[in-house]
Amino acid sequence: MSFGAIFTALYFLLVAAVLTFSPIVTTHVGFQVSRWGGIALLFFMALALFGNRVWARWCGLLLSIAIASGVLLSGAEGPIMLTVLMGAIVGAVLLLFQTGGSSTQRSGPGPITTGLMLASGASASIVVVGLLFASQSGSAIASPQPTGDEVMRVSRTRVEWTDFGAALQLGEQDDLPILVSFETPWCGYCKKMNQVTWRDQQVIDRLGGIIAVRINAESAEEAGGYRGVDVARRYKVQGYPTVMLMRADGRVISRTSGYLAPSRLLSWLDGQLGRRAPASSVSTIPVSGS
């Protein structure tokens, strides 16, 4: 049994484990239709590779390329997605090298083959350790994203941040609507909104009469009595970014998901603020994180 088949089989099993315990990763590795179907496919391919099936190498190569493409196209970042991408690339290279090589047996590996195997082994070790660490660390964030629940009060040229609890108090005190953006540090479109939408001068001016909240939906840190993970769970946030417009008491007026360019956000706000009466009766102020 070849080293590439063993590595890729173990990689598929590890990715299946990550998908099992981190469902949100599913949308970034090419299994948007069915998470459990993707997990089953990964297990099946791992067993086929362990069985040293010739067709499994080609199918494993295609699956590795599909996973790598899914990660790259999603724009997702973070330790989990980085290690998933690394493993897919290493597995694809190893399988391509072996499936495309000569079928003639050699007495021993040459220096180039030996070097590739050593380099691949080192890469495999990094990927395995990275996947295990990332799946355990969960929301460990290595980016300039907010560490907890934060609020931005808009000035003329920039925004300033405080906690979610303060937003509720300010909203009730000043009778202002609250805009909440649920994000995660690995979300590519969240980063794009932070770089483009929330820095747009027209958006900054439009939010002058709104308390705007940005929440890290994976944060377990308590800020102002609330944890990002609890707030996201309370409002049943499924995808990122999700933007909600709320009353001062936390009741939802409207919500939308996906990337919002400045013009789309402005149009959405103009449409919603004109009909603030029918607030949702489902989402109320979330309980304080403990």
mmCIF file with all atom_site columns, C-alpha atoms in Angstrom, residues 13-174:
data_model
loop_
_atom_site.group_PDB
_atom_site.id
_atom_site.type_symbol
_atom_site.label_atom_id
_atom_site.label_alt_id
_atom_site.label_comp_id
_atom_site.label_asym_id
_atom_site.label_entity_id
_atom_site.label_seq_id
_atom_site.pdbx_PDB_ins_code
_atom_site.Cartn_x
_atom_site.Cartn_y
_atom_site.Cartn_z
_atom_site.occupancy
_atom_site.B_iso_or_equiv
_atom_site.pdbx_formal_charge
_atom_site.auth_seq_id
_atom_site.auth_comp_id
_atom_site.auth_asym_id
_atom_site.auth_atom_id
_atom_site.pdbx_PDB_model_num
ATOM 1   C CA . LEU A 1 13  ? -10.966 10.441 8.131   1.00 0.00 ? 13  LEU A CA 1
ATOM 2   C CA . LEU A 1 14  ? -9.717  13.548 9.921   1.00 0.00 ? 14  LEU A CA 1
ATOM 3   C CA . VAL A 1 15  ? -11.770 15.857 7.698   1.00 0.00 ? 15  VAL A CA 1
ATOM 4   C CA . ALA A 1 16  ? -14.825 13.681 8.399   1.00 0.00 ? 16  ALA A CA 1
ATOM 5   C CA . ALA A 1 17  ? -14.168 14.109 12.128  1.00 0.00 ? 17  ALA A CA 1
ATOM 6   C CA . VAL A 1 18  ? -13.873 17.879 11.741  1.00 0.00 ? 18  VAL A CA 1
ATOM 7   C CA . LEU A 1 19  ? -17.163 17.999 9.798   1.00 0.00 ? 19  LEU A CA 1
ATOM 8   C CA . THR A 1 20  ? -18.826 15.930 12.526  1.00 0.00 ? 20  THR A CA 1
ATOM 9   C CA . PHE A 1 21  ? -17.870 18.319 15.318  1.00 0.00 ? 21  PHE A CA 1
ATOM 10  C CA . SER A 1 22  ? -17.787 21.583 13.327  1.00 0.00 ? 22  SER A CA 1
ATOM 11  C CA . PRO A 1 23  ? -20.877 21.590 11.048  1.00 0.00 ? 23  PRO A CA 1
ATOM 12  C CA . ILE A 1 24  ? -20.255 25.139 9.811   1.00 0.00 ? 24  ILE A CA 1
ATOM 13  C CA . VAL A 1 25  ? -17.113 23.927 7.992   1.00 0.00 ? 25  VAL A CA 1
ATOM 14  C CA . THR A 1 26  ? -19.370 21.876 5.685   1.00 0.00 ? 26  THR A CA 1
ATOM 15  C CA . THR A 1 27  ? -20.220 24.844 3.466   1.00 0.00 ? 27  THR A CA 1
ATOM 16  C CA . HIS A 1 28  ? -16.552 25.534 2.782   1.00 0.00 ? 28  HIS A CA 1
ATOM 17  C CA . VAL A 1 29  ? -15.296 22.113 1.665   1.00 0.00 ? 29  VAL A CA 1
ATOM 18  C CA . GLY A 1 30  ? -17.728 21.349 -1.154  1.00 0.00 ? 30  GLY A CA 1
ATOM 19  C CA . PHE A 1 31  ? -20.462 19.485 0.788   1.00 0.00 ? 31  PHE A CA 1
ATOM 20  C CA . GLN A 1 32  ? -23.152 22.180 0.837   1.00 0.00 ? 32  GLN A CA 1
ATOM 21  C CA . VAL A 1 33  ? -25.934 19.746 -0.110  1.00 0.00 ? 33  VAL A CA 1
ATOM 22  C CA . SER A 1 34  ? -25.515 17.226 2.694   1.00 0.00 ? 34  SER A CA 1
ATOM 23  C CA . ARG A 1 35  ? -23.059 17.256 5.568   1.00 0.00 ? 35  ARG A CA 1
ATOM 24  C CA . TRP A 1 36  ? -23.692 13.619 6.504   1.00 0.00 ? 36  TRP A CA 1
ATOM 25  C CA . GLY A 1 37  ? -23.495 12.631 2.852   1.00 0.00 ? 37  GLY A CA 1
ATOM 26  C CA . GLY A 1 38  ? -20.090 14.283 2.678   1.00 0.00 ? 38  GLY A CA 1
ATOM 27  C CA . ILE A 1 39  ? -18.958 12.501 5.840   1.00 0.00 ? 39  ILE A CA 1
ATOM 28  C CA . ALA A 1 40  ? -20.137 9.165  4.433   1.00 0.00 ? 40  ALA A CA 1
ATOM 29  C CA . LEU A 1 41  ? -18.285 9.829  1.171   1.00 0.00 ? 41  LEU A CA 1
ATOM 30  C CA . LEU A 1 42  ? -15.079 10.622 3.055   1.00 0.00 ? 42  LEU A CA 1
ATOM 31  C CA . PHE A 1 43  ? -15.330 7.405  5.082   1.00 0.00 ? 43  PHE A CA 1
ATOM 32  C CA . PHE A 1 44  ? -16.050 5.372  1.938   1.00 0.00 ? 44  PHE A CA 1
ATOM 33  C CA . MET A 1 45  ? -13.064 6.834  0.110   1.00 0.00 ? 45  MET A CA 1
ATOM 34  C CA . ALA A 1 46  ? -10.812 6.240  3.118   1.00 0.00 ? 46  ALA A CA 1
ATOM 35  C CA . LEU A 1 47  ? -11.827 2.570  3.242   1.00 0.00 ? 47  LEU A CA 1
ATOM 36  C CA . ALA A 1 48  ? -11.299 2.216  -0.513  1.00 0.00 ? 48  ALA A CA 1
ATOM 37  C CA . LEU A 1 49  ? -7.817  3.716  -0.240  1.00 0.00 ? 49  LEU A CA 1
ATOM 38  C CA . PHE A 1 50  ? -6.967  1.432  2.676   1.00 0.00 ? 50  PHE A CA 1
ATOM 39  C CA . GLY A 1 51  ? -8.124  -1.430 0.441   1.00 0.00 ? 51  GLY A CA 1
ATOM 40  C CA . ASN A 1 52  ? -5.529  -0.348 -2.133  1.00 0.00 ? 52  ASN A CA 1
ATOM 41  C CA . ARG A 1 53  ? -8.090  0.010  -4.922  1.00 0.00 ? 53  ARG A CA 1
ATOM 42  C CA . VAL A 1 54  ? -6.631  1.514  -8.088  1.00 0.00 ? 54  VAL A CA 1
ATOM 43  C CA . TRP A 1 55  ? -9.798  3.460  -8.893  1.00 0.00 ? 55  TRP A CA 1
ATOM 44  C CA . ALA A 1 56  ? -9.805  4.859  -5.354  1.00 0.00 ? 56  ALA A CA 1
ATOM 45  C CA . ARG A 1 57  ? -6.565  6.719  -6.035  1.00 0.00 ? 57  ARG A CA 1
ATOM 46  C CA . TRP A 1 58  ? -8.061  8.590  -8.969  1.00 0.00 ? 58  TRP A CA 1
ATOM 47  C CA . CYS A 1 59  ? -11.306 9.266  -7.102  1.00 0.00 ? 59  CYS A CA 1
ATOM 48  C CA . GLY A 1 60  ? -9.316  10.349 -4.055  1.00 0.00 ? 60  GLY A CA 1
ATOM 49  C CA . LEU A 1 61  ? -7.327  12.714 -6.257  1.00 0.00 ? 61  LEU A CA 1
ATOM 50  C CA . LEU A 1 62  ? -10.515 14.283 -7.617  1.00 0.00 ? 62  LEU A CA 1
ATOM 51  C CA . LEU A 1 63  ? -12.041 14.541 -4.135  1.00 0.00 ? 63  LEU A CA 1
ATOM 52  C CA . SER A 1 64  ? -8.896  16.213 -2.772  1.00 0.00 ? 64  SER A CA 1
ATOM 53  C CA . ILE A 1 65  ? -8.979  18.734 -5.627  1.00 0.00 ? 65  ILE A CA 1
ATOM 54  C CA . ALA A 1 66  ? -12.693 19.367 -4.984  1.00 0.00 ? 66  ALA A CA 1
ATOM 55  C CA . ILE A 1 67  ? -12.077 20.009 -1.278  1.00 0.00 ? 67  ILE A CA 1
ATOM 56  C CA . ALA A 1 68  ? -9.172  22.360 -1.990  1.00 0.00 ? 68  ALA A CA 1
ATOM 57  C CA . SER A 1 69  ? -11.251 24.210 -4.599  1.00 0.00 ? 69  SER A CA 1
ATOM 58  C CA . GLY A 1 70  ? -14.163 24.547 -2.168  1.00 0.00 ? 70  GLY A CA 1
ATOM 59  C CA . VAL A 1 71  ? -11.946 26.100 0.487   1.00 0.00 ? 71  VAL A CA 1
ATOM 60  C CA . LEU A 1 72  ? -10.296 28.498 -1.968  1.00 0.00 ? 72  LEU A CA 1
ATOM 61  C CA . LEU A 1 73  ? -13.572 29.587 -3.580  1.00 0.00 ? 73  LEU A CA 1
ATOM 62  C CA . SER A 1 74  ? -15.282 30.132 -0.212  1.00 0.00 ? 74  SER A CA 1
ATOM 63  C CA . GLY A 1 75  ? -12.576 32.550 0.888   1.00 0.00 ? 75  GLY A CA 1
ATOM 64  C CA . ALA A 1 76  ? -12.705 31.013 4.368   1.00 0.00 ? 76  ALA A CA 1
ATOM 65  C CA . GLU A 1 77  ? -9.718  31.481 6.630   1.00 0.00 ? 77  GLU A CA 1
ATOM 66  C CA . GLY A 1 78  ? -8.553  30.331 10.041  1.00 0.00 ? 78  GLY A CA 1
ATOM 67  C CA . PRO A 1 79  ? -6.615  27.348 11.427  1.00 0.00 ? 79  PRO A CA 1
ATOM 68  C CA . ILE A 1 80  ? -9.205  24.724 10.502  1.00 0.00 ? 80  ILE A CA 1
ATOM 69  C CA . MET A 1 81  ? -9.597  25.800 6.888   1.00 0.00 ? 81  MET A CA 1
ATOM 70  C CA . LEU A 1 82  ? -5.848  26.288 6.444   1.00 0.00 ? 82  LEU A CA 1
ATOM 71  C CA . THR A 1 83  ? -5.061  22.748 7.566   1.00 0.00 ? 83  THR A CA 1
ATOM 72  C CA . VAL A 1 84  ? -7.921  21.304 5.494   1.00 0.00 ? 84  VAL A CA 1
ATOM 73  C CA . LEU A 1 85  ? -6.529  23.099 2.441   1.00 0.00 ? 85  LEU A CA 1
ATOM 74  C CA . MET A 1 86  ? -2.958  21.949 3.151   1.00 0.00 ? 86  MET A CA 1
ATOM 75  C CA . GLY A 1 87  ? -4.036  18.335 3.533   1.00 0.00 ? 87  GLY A CA 1
ATOM 76  C CA . ALA A 1 88  ? -6.050  18.388 0.308   1.00 0.00 ? 88  ALA A CA 1
ATOM 77  C CA . ILE A 1 89  ? -3.110  19.785 -1.660  1.00 0.00 ? 89  ILE A CA 1
ATOM 78  C CA . VAL A 1 90  ? -0.593  17.317 -0.201  1.00 0.00 ? 90  VAL A CA 1
ATOM 79  C CA . GLY A 1 91  ? -2.954  14.372 -0.775  1.00 0.00 ? 91  GLY A CA 1
ATOM 80  C CA . ALA A 1 92  ? -3.642  15.422 -4.363  1.00 0.00 ? 92  ALA A CA 1
ATOM 81  C CA . VAL A 1 93  ? 0.069   15.771 -5.135  1.00 0.00 ? 93  VAL A CA 1
ATOM 82  C CA . LEU A 1 94  ? 0.913   12.388 -3.625  1.00 0.00 ? 94  LEU A CA 1
ATOM 83  C CA . LEU A 1 95  ? -1.898  10.585 -5.442  1.00 0.00 ? 95  LEU A CA 1
ATOM 84  C CA . LEU A 1 96  ? -1.116  12.318 -8.729  1.00 0.00 ? 96  LEU A CA 1
ATOM 85  C CA . PHE A 1 97  ? 2.555   11.350 -8.437  1.00 0.00 ? 97  PHE A CA 1
ATOM 86  C CA . GLN A 1 98  ? 1.706   7.700  -7.795  1.00 0.00 ? 98  GLN A CA 1
ATOM 87  C CA . THR A 1 99  ? -1.181  7.303  -10.227 1.00 0.00 ? 99  THR A CA 1
ATOM 88  C CA . GLY A 1 100 ? 0.816   8.944  -12.977 1.00 0.00 ? 100 GLY A CA 1
ATOM 89  C CA . GLY A 1 101 ? 4.027   7.049  -12.331 1.00 0.00 ? 101 GLY A CA 1
ATOM 90  C CA . SER A 1 102 ? 5.317   3.980  -14.075 1.00 0.00 ? 102 SER A CA 1
ATOM 91  C CA . SER A 1 103 ? 3.907   0.613  -13.101 1.00 0.00 ? 103 SER A CA 1
ATOM 92  C CA . THR A 1 104 ? 7.330   -0.996 -13.350 1.00 0.00 ? 104 THR A CA 1
ATOM 93  C CA . GLN A 1 105 ? 8.677   -2.004 -9.945  1.00 0.00 ? 105 GLN A CA 1
ATOM 94  C CA . ARG A 1 106 ? 12.016  -0.596 -8.916  1.00 0.00 ? 106 ARG A CA 1
ATOM 95  C CA . SER A 1 107 ? 14.456  -2.075 -6.483  1.00 0.00 ? 107 SER A CA 1
ATOM 96  C CA . GLY A 1 108 ? 14.268  0.983  -4.274  1.00 0.00 ? 108 GLY A CA 1
ATOM 97  C CA . PRO A 1 109 ? 13.225  4.615  -4.283  1.00 0.00 ? 109 PRO A CA 1
ATOM 98  C CA . GLY A 1 110 ? 15.514  7.096  -5.983  1.00 0.00 ? 110 GLY A CA 1
ATOM 99  C CA . PRO A 1 111 ? 16.752  10.278 -4.338  1.00 0.00 ? 111 PRO A CA 1
ATOM 100 C CA . ILE A 1 112 ? 13.950  12.403 -5.783  1.00 0.00 ? 112 ILE A CA 1
ATOM 101 C CA . THR A 1 113 ? 11.278  9.971  -4.632  1.00 0.00 ? 113 THR A CA 1
ATOM 102 C CA . THR A 1 114 ? 12.879  9.730  -1.211  1.00 0.00 ? 114 THR A CA 1
ATOM 103 C CA . GLY A 1 115 ? 12.955  13.513 -0.922  1.00 0.00 ? 115 GLY A CA 1
ATOM 104 C CA . LEU A 1 116 ? 9.305   13.788 -1.922  1.00 0.00 ? 116 LEU A CA 1
ATOM 105 C CA . MET A 1 117 ? 8.318   11.153 0.602   1.00 0.00 ? 117 MET A CA 1
ATOM 106 C CA . LEU A 1 118 ? 10.232  12.888 3.394   1.00 0.00 ? 118 LEU A CA 1
ATOM 107 C CA . ALA A 1 119 ? 8.742   16.271 2.507   1.00 0.00 ? 119 ALA A CA 1
ATOM 108 C CA . SER A 1 120 ? 5.272   14.756 2.258   1.00 0.00 ? 120 SER A CA 1
ATOM 109 C CA . GLY A 1 121 ? 5.729   13.017 5.585   1.00 0.00 ? 121 GLY A CA 1
ATOM 110 C CA . ALA A 1 122 ? 6.664   16.301 7.236   1.00 0.00 ? 122 ALA A CA 1
ATOM 111 C CA . SER A 1 123 ? 3.670   18.002 5.623   1.00 0.00 ? 123 SER A CA 1
ATOM 112 C CA . ALA A 1 124 ? 1.416   15.173 6.731   1.00 0.00 ? 124 ALA A CA 1
ATOM 113 C CA . SER A 1 125 ? 2.583   15.573 10.321  1.00 0.00 ? 125 SER A CA 1
ATOM 114 C CA . ILE A 1 126 ? 1.869   19.294 10.201  1.00 0.00 ? 126 ILE A CA 1
ATOM 115 C CA . VAL A 1 127 ? -1.589  18.728 8.720   1.00 0.00 ? 127 VAL A CA 1
ATOM 116 C CA . VAL A 1 128 ? -2.548  16.029 11.234  1.00 0.00 ? 128 VAL A CA 1
ATOM 117 C CA . VAL A 1 129 ? -1.402  18.080 14.216  1.00 0.00 ? 129 VAL A CA 1
ATOM 118 C CA . GLY A 1 130 ? -3.062  21.181 12.799  1.00 0.00 ? 130 GLY A CA 1
ATOM 119 C CA . LEU A 1 131 ? -6.396  19.447 12.242  1.00 0.00 ? 131 LEU A CA 1
ATOM 120 C CA . LEU A 1 132 ? -6.417  17.964 15.727  1.00 0.00 ? 132 LEU A CA 1
ATOM 121 C CA . PHE A 1 133 ? -5.460  21.275 17.325  1.00 0.00 ? 133 PHE A CA 1
ATOM 122 C CA . ALA A 1 134 ? -7.940  23.271 15.260  1.00 0.00 ? 134 ALA A CA 1
ATOM 123 C CA . SER A 1 135 ? -10.832 20.922 15.962  1.00 0.00 ? 135 SER A CA 1
ATOM 124 C CA . GLN A 1 136 ? -10.141 21.147 19.699  1.00 0.00 ? 136 GLN A CA 1
ATOM 125 C CA . SER A 1 137 ? -9.462  24.863 19.858  1.00 0.00 ? 137 SER A CA 1
ATOM 126 C CA . GLY A 1 138 ? -12.752 25.631 18.090  1.00 0.00 ? 138 GLY A CA 1
ATOM 127 C CA . SER A 1 139 ? -13.063 29.368 18.134  1.00 0.00 ? 139 SER A CA 1
ATOM 128 C CA . ALA A 1 140 ? -9.427  30.200 18.793  1.00 0.00 ? 140 ALA A CA 1
ATOM 129 C CA . ILE A 1 141 ? -8.980  33.278 16.633  1.00 0.00 ? 141 ILE A CA 1
ATOM 130 C CA . ALA A 1 142 ? -5.762  34.618 15.139  1.00 0.00 ? 142 ALA A CA 1
ATOM 131 C CA . SER A 1 143 ? -7.140  37.630 13.332  1.00 0.00 ? 143 SER A CA 1
ATOM 132 C CA . PRO A 1 144 ? -8.013  41.239 14.077  1.00 0.00 ? 144 PRO A CA 1
ATOM 133 C CA . GLN A 1 145 ? -11.663 40.316 14.578  1.00 0.00 ? 145 GLN A CA 1
ATOM 134 C CA . PRO A 1 146 ? -13.543 41.373 17.729  1.00 0.00 ? 146 PRO A CA 1
ATOM 135 C CA . THR A 1 147 ? -12.796 39.150 20.742  1.00 0.00 ? 147 THR A CA 1
ATOM 136 C CA . GLY A 1 148 ? -16.324 39.386 22.095  1.00 0.00 ? 148 GLY A CA 1
ATOM 137 C CA . ASP A 1 149 ? -19.611 41.151 21.435  1.00 0.00 ? 149 ASP A CA 1
ATOM 138 C CA . GLU A 1 150 ? -18.872 44.646 20.277  1.00 0.00 ? 150 GLU A CA 1
ATOM 139 C CA . VAL A 1 151 ? -20.817 47.710 19.267  1.00 0.00 ? 151 VAL A CA 1
ATOM 140 C CA . MET A 1 152 ? -19.796 50.508 16.982  1.00 0.00 ? 152 MET A CA 1
ATOM 141 C CA . ARG A 1 153 ? -20.984 54.035 17.571  1.00 0.00 ? 153 ARG A CA 1
ATOM 142 C CA . VAL A 1 154 ? -20.568 55.904 14.326  1.00 0.00 ? 154 VAL A CA 1
ATOM 143 C CA . SER A 1 155 ? -18.546 59.071 13.986  1.00 0.00 ? 155 SER A CA 1
ATOM 144 C CA . ARG A 1 156 ? -18.024 60.975 10.763  1.00 0.00 ? 156 ARG A CA 1
ATOM 145 C CA . THR A 1 157 ? -14.951 59.104 9.594   1.00 0.00 ? 157 THR A CA 1
ATOM 146 C CA . ARG A 1 158 ? -14.701 55.895 11.648  1.00 0.00 ? 158 ARG A CA 1
ATOM 147 C CA . VAL A 1 159 ? -16.513 53.613 14.049  1.00 0.00 ? 159 VAL A CA 1
ATOM 148 C CA . GLU A 1 160 ? -15.843 52.916 17.726  1.00 0.00 ? 160 GLU A CA 1
ATOM 149 C CA . TRP A 1 161 ? -16.675 49.640 19.470  1.00 0.00 ? 161 TRP A CA 1
ATOM 150 C CA . THR A 1 162 ? -18.167 48.681 22.823  1.00 0.00 ? 162 THR A CA 1
ATOM 151 C CA . ASP A 1 163 ? -20.070 45.631 24.153  1.00 0.00 ? 163 ASP A CA 1
ATOM 152 C CA . PHE A 1 164 ? -23.474 44.247 23.205  1.00 0.00 ? 164 PHE A CA 1
ATOM 153 C CA . GLY A 1 165 ? -24.987 44.882 26.629  1.00 0.00 ? 165 GLY A CA 1
ATOM 154 C CA . ALA A 1 166 ? -24.199 48.580 26.310  1.00 0.00 ? 166 ALA A CA 1
ATOM 155 C CA . ALA A 1 167 ? -25.962 48.617 22.940  1.00 0.00 ? 167 ALA A CA 1
ATOM 156 C CA . LEU A 1 168 ? -29.203 47.442 24.522  1.00 0.00 ? 168 LEU A CA 1
ATOM 157 C CA . GLN A 1 169 ? -28.912 50.078 27.237  1.00 0.00 ? 169 GLN A CA 1
ATOM 158 C CA . LEU A 1 170 ? -28.143 52.844 24.764  1.00 0.00 ? 170 LEU A CA 1
ATOM 159 C CA . GLY A 1 171 ? -30.936 51.735 22.472  1.00 0.00 ? 171 GLY A CA 1
ATOM 160 C CA . GLU A 1 172 ? -33.483 51.831 25.281  1.00 0.00 ? 172 GLU A CA 1
ATOM 161 C CA . GLN A 1 173 ? -32.159 55.103 26.647  1.00 0.00 ? 173 GLN A CA 1
ATOM 162 C CA . ASP A 1 174 ? -32.081 56.936 23.314  1.00 0.00 ? 174 ASP A CA 1
#
